[in-house]
Tab-separated table of C-alpha atoms in Angstrom:
chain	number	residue	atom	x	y	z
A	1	UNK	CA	0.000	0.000	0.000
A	2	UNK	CA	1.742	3.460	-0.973
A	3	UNK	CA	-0.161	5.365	1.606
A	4	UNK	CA	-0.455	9.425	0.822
A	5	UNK	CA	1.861	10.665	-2.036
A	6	UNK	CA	2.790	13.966	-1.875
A	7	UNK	CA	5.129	16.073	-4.029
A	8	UNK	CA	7.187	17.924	-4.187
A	9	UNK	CA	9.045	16.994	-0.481
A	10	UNK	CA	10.778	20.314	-0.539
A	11	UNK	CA	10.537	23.334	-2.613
A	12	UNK	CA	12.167	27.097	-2.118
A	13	UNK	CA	10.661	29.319	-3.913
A	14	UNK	CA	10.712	33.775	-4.125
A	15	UNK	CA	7.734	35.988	-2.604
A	16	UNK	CA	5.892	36.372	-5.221
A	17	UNK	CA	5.832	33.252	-7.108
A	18	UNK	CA	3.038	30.402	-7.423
A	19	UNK	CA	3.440	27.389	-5.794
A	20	UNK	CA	1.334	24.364	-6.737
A	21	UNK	CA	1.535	21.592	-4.025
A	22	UNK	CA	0.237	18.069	-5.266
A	23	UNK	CA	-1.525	15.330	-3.496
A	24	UNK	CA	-2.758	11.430	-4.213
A	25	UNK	CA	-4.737	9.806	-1.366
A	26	UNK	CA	-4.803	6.172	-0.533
A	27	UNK	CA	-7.308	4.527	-3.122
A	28	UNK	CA	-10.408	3.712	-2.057
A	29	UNK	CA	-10.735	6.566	0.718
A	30	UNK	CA	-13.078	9.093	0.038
A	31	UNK	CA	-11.749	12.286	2.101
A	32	UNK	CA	-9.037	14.438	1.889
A	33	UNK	CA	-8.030	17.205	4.226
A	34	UNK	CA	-5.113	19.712	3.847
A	35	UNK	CA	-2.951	20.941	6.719
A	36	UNK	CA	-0.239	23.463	7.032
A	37	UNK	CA	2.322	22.863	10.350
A	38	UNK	CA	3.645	25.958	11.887
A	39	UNK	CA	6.021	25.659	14.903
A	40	UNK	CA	4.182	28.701	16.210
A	41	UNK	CA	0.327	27.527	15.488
A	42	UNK	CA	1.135	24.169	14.928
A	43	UNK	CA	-1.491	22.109	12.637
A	44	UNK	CA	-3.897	24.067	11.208
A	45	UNK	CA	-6.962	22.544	8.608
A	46	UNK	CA	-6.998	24.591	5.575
A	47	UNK	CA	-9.468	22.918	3.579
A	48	UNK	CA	-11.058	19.202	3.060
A	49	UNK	CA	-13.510	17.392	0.562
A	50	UNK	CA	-15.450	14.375	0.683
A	51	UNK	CA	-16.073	12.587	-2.811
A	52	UNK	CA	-14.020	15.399	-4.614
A	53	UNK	CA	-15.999	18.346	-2.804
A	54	UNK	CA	-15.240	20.750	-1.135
A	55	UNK	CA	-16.861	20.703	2.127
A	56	UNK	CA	-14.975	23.264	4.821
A	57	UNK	CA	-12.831	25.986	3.416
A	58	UNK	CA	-12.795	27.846	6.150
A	59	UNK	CA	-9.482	27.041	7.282
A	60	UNK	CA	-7.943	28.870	4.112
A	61	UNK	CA	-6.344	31.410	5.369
A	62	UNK	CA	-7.018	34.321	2.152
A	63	UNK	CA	-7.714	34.489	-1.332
A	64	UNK	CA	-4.344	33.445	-2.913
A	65	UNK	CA	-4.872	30.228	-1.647
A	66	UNK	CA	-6.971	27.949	-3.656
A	67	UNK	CA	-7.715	24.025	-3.572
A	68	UNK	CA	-8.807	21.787	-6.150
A	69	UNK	CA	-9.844	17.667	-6.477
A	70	UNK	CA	-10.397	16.854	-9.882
A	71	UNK	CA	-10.897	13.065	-9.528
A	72	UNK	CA	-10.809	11.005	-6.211
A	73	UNK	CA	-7.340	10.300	-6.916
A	74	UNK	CA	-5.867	13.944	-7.149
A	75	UNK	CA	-5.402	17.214	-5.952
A	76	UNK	CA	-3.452	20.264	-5.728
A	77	UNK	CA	-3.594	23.208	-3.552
A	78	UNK	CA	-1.926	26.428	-5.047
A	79	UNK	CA	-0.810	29.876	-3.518
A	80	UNK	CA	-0.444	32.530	-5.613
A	81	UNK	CA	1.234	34.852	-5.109
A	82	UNK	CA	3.301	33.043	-2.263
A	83	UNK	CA	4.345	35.137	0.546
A	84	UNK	CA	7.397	34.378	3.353
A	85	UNK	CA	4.595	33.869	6.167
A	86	UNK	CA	3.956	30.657	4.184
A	87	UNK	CA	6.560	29.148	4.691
A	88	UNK	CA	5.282	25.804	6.499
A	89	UNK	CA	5.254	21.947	6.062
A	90	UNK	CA	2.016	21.164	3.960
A	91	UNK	CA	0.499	18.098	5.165
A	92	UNK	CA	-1.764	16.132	2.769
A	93	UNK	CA	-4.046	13.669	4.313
A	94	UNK	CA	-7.176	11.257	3.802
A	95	UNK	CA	-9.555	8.976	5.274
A	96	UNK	CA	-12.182	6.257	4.877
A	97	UNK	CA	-15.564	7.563	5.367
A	98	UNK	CA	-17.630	10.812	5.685
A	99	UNK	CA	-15.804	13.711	6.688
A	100	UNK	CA	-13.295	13.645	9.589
A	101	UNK	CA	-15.028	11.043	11.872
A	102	UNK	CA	-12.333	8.542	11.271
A	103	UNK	CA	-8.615	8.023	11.547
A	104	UNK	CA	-6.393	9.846	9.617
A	105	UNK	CA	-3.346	9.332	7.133
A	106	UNK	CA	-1.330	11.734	6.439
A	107	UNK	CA	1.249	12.417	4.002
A	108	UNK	CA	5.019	12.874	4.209
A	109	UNK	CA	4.783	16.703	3.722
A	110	UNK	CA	6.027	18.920	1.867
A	111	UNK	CA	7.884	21.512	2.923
A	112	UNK	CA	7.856	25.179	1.518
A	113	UNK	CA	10.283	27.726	2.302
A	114	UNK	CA	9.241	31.033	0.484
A	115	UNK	CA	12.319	33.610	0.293
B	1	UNK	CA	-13.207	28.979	19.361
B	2	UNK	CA	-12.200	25.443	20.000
B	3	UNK	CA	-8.460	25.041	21.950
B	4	UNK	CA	-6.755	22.023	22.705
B	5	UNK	CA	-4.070	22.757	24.986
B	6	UNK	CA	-0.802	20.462	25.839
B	7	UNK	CA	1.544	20.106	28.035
B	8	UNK	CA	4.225	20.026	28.831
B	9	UNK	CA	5.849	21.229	25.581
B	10	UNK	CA	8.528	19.528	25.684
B	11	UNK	CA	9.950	16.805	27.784
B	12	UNK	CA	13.346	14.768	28.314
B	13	UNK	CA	13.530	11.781	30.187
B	14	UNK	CA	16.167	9.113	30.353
B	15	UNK	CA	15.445	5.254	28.444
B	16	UNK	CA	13.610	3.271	30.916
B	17	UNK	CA	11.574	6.012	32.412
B	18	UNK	CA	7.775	6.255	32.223
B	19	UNK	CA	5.926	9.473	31.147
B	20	UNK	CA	2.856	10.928	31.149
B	21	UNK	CA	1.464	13.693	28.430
B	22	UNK	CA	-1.282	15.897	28.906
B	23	UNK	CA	-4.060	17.274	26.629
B	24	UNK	CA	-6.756	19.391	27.512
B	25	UNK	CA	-9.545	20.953	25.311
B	26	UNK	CA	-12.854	23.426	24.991
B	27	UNK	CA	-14.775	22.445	22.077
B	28	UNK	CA	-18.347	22.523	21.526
B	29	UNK	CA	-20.465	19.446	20.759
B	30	UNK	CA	-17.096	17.152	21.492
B	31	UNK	CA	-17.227	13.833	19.847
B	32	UNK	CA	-13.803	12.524	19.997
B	33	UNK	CA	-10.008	12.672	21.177
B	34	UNK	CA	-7.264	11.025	18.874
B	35	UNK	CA	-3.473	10.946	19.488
B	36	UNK	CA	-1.100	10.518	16.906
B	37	UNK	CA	2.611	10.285	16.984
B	38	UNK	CA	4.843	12.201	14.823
B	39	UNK	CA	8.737	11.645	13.824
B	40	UNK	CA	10.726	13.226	11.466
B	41	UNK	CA	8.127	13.301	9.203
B	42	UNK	CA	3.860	12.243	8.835
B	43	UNK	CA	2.151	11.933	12.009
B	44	UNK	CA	0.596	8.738	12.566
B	45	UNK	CA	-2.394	7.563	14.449
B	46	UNK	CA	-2.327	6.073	18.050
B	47	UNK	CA	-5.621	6.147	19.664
B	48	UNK	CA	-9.140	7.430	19.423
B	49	UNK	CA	-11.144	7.981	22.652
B	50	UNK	CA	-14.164	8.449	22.830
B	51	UNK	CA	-16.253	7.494	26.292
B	52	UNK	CA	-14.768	8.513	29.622
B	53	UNK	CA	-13.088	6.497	31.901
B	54	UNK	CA	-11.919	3.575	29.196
B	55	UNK	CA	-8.281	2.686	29.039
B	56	UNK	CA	-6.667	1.799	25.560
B	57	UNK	CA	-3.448	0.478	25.267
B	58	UNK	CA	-1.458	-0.386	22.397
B	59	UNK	CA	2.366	-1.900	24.482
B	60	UNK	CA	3.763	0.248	26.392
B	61	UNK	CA	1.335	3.176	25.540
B	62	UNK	CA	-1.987	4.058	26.733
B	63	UNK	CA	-4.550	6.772	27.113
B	64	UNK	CA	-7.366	7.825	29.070
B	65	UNK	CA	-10.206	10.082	28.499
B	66	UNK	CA	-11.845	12.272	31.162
B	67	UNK	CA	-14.993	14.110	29.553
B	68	UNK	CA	-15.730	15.616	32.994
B	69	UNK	CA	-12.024	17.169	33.233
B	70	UNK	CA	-12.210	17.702	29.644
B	71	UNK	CA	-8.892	15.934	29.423
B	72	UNK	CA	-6.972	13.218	28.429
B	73	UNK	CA	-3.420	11.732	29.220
B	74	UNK	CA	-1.244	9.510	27.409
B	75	UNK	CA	1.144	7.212	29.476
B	76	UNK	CA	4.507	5.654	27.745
B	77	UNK	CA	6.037	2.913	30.119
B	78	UNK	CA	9.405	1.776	29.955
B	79	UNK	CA	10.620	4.339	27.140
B	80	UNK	CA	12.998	3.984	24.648
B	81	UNK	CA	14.821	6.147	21.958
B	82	UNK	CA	12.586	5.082	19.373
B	83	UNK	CA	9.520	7.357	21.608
B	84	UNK	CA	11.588	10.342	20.642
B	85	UNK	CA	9.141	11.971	18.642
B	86	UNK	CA	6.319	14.708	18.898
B	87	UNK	CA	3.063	13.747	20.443
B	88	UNK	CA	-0.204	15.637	18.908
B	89	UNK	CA	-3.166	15.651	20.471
B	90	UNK	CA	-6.590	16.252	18.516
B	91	UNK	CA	-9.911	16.511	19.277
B	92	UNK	CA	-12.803	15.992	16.891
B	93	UNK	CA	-16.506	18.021	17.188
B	94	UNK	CA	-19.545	17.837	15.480
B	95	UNK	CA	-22.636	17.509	15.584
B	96	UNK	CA	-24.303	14.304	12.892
B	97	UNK	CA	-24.832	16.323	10.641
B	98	UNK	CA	-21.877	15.554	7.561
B	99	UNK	CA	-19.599	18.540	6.988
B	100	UNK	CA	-20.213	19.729	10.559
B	101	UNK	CA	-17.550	17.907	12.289
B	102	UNK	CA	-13.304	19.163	12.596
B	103	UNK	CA	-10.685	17.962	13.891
B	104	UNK	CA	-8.809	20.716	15.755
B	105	UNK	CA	-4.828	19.280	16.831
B	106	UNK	CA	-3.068	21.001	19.492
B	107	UNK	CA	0.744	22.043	19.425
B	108	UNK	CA	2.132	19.009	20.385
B	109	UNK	CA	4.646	17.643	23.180
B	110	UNK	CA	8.140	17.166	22.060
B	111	UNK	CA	9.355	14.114	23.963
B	112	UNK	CA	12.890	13.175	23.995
B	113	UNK	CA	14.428	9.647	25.591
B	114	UNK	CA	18.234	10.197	26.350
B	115	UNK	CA	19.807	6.301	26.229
């Protein structure tokens, strides 16, 4: 079982610049949450969707962030134009069932350092 | 707003010592706690409590909920190196109504074992 794929692992990027973050979930589950890790605030739920919709966005912290799930087997979440406060590890995770009720896998991470 | 508070924030202990980790919350319509354990990298999922009082254990580790306390501890016996690792404590609310529920983590306890 591959588990949660996420790419890329690390990327450094300048203010300013769009950053597209990429996630697969483990096949068969139907939810997938995103999660930034801050030392200072820790893990924070930016968005999630349930059968490839979005269901809480509230978590998104402004407009230049933006989420998508094309298929149950993809999705991406982009910020544009990226800023040095965003600098974080981006957690990708998913689930079996409706919403967050059950336990969660996460992804590796990737980690964004924005100059 | 919900808060899920732990302590202490960090801890180190010497191999062969037993620890305790705290985690206490305020949420609204509380369902659930879950513990997970992260390393260098993903966190991964210990335990999910959800009635008062019950013990689970998984080898040397186990929790307890206390819904009257709004609290929960998680006890590592006998530690080794391989416990190094940040413990995250989450706690899920909701009402049964899908797309209600969220999983709100709290900073974490950074645990150390010294051989």
């Amino acid at each position: 079982d591959a588990g949660v794929i996420q790419s890329p692992r690390h990327e450094v990027t300048e203010m300013g610049q769009e950053v597209t973050l990429r996630c697969k979930p483990i096949s068969g589950h139907n939810s997938l949450f995103w999660y930034r890790q801050t030392m200072m605030r820790g893990l924070e739920l930016l968005i999630y969707f349930n059968n490839n919709v979005p269901i809480d966005d509230s978590g998104m912290p402004e407009d230049r962030f933006s989420a998508k799930m094309p298929n149950a087997s993809f999705s991406t979440l982009k910020i544009q134009p990226s800023e040095p406060r965003d600098s974080a590890v981006y957690f990708c995770a998913s689930s079996f069932g409706r919403g967050t009720a059950g336990e969660l896998f996460f992804g590796e991470g990737s980690r964004l350092t924005v100059l | 707003e919900d808060k899920v508070v732990q302590s202490p924030l960090s801890l180190v202990v010497h191999e062969g010592d037993t620890v305790t980790l705290n985690c206490s919350y305020e949420v609204t319509n509380f369902r659930s706690l879950l513990w997970y354990k992260q390393e260098k990298k993903a966190p991964t999922f210990l335990f999910m409590l959800t009635s008062s009082g019950i013990e689970k254990k998984s080898g040397r580790l186990s929790s307890i909920l206390d819904k009257k306390e709004l609290s929960s501890i998680l006890n590592i016996t006998a530690t080794q190196t391989g416990d190094s690792a940040i413990y995250l404590c989450a706690v899920l609310r909701g009402t049964t109504n899908f797309g209600n529920e969220k999983l709100t983590f709290g900073t974490g306890t950074r645990l150390t074992i010294i051989p």
